[in-house]
Amino acid sequence: NEFTNYMFLLSASTSVGMGPNATVTAMTQEDVPSSSPQNVVVFPVSSTSIMVTWDDPPLPDQNGIIDAYNVTYVNVNRTQTNSTRVNDSSILLANLEEFEEYSFEIAAITILIGPFSDPVSTLTYEDVPTAPPQNILGEFVNATSLMITWEPPPIEDQNGIILGYNISYNIS
């Protein structure tokens, strides 16, 4: 087995019997982990950050000393994959986009990177829109009425589900 201590007993024998034992111990080399980190949990902390935690691979599958973990994540609405290397079994990822779904996979690293965990996903929290409604038009209806029309803010600036609009006015 990988990264395992073995003790060997060696003796010489003749037709009369066995002589005294000599003992030697040896260890096999480290290898890549044969299973992924377990119990991966992800949860949003804010509209731009997510906490990721996990447990080590099972001890018999570690095949060496775990030096670090590779955390790979992707905004599922984009194509760019991000990776970071950490020494602990948790990470707070910040500077993410508001109200976006992120998928995470974790791998343990000994002398090489092991298999990745199954993907686990969560959404960052909603936040206020970062752009106003667009294409706002005010049209004359009659002497005492105007009709105001608009389109929602751009989808990338909505940062959540638009529940309504606030219209206020001043007489100028």
mmCIF file of C-alpha atoms in Angstrom, residues 10 12 16 111:
data_model
loop_
_atom_site.group_PDB
_atom_site.id
_atom_site.type_symbol
_atom_site.label_atom_id
_atom_site.label_comp_id
_atom_site.label_asym_id
_atom_site.label_seq_id
_atom_site.Cartn_x
_atom_site.Cartn_y
_atom_site.Cartn_z
ATOM 1 C CA LEU A 10 14.561 -12.191 7.916
ATOM 2 C CA ALA A 12 18.690 -17.841 7.542
ATOM 3 C CA VAL A 16 18.847 -28.081 11.460
ATOM 4 C CA ILE A 111 2.720 14.719 -4.077
#
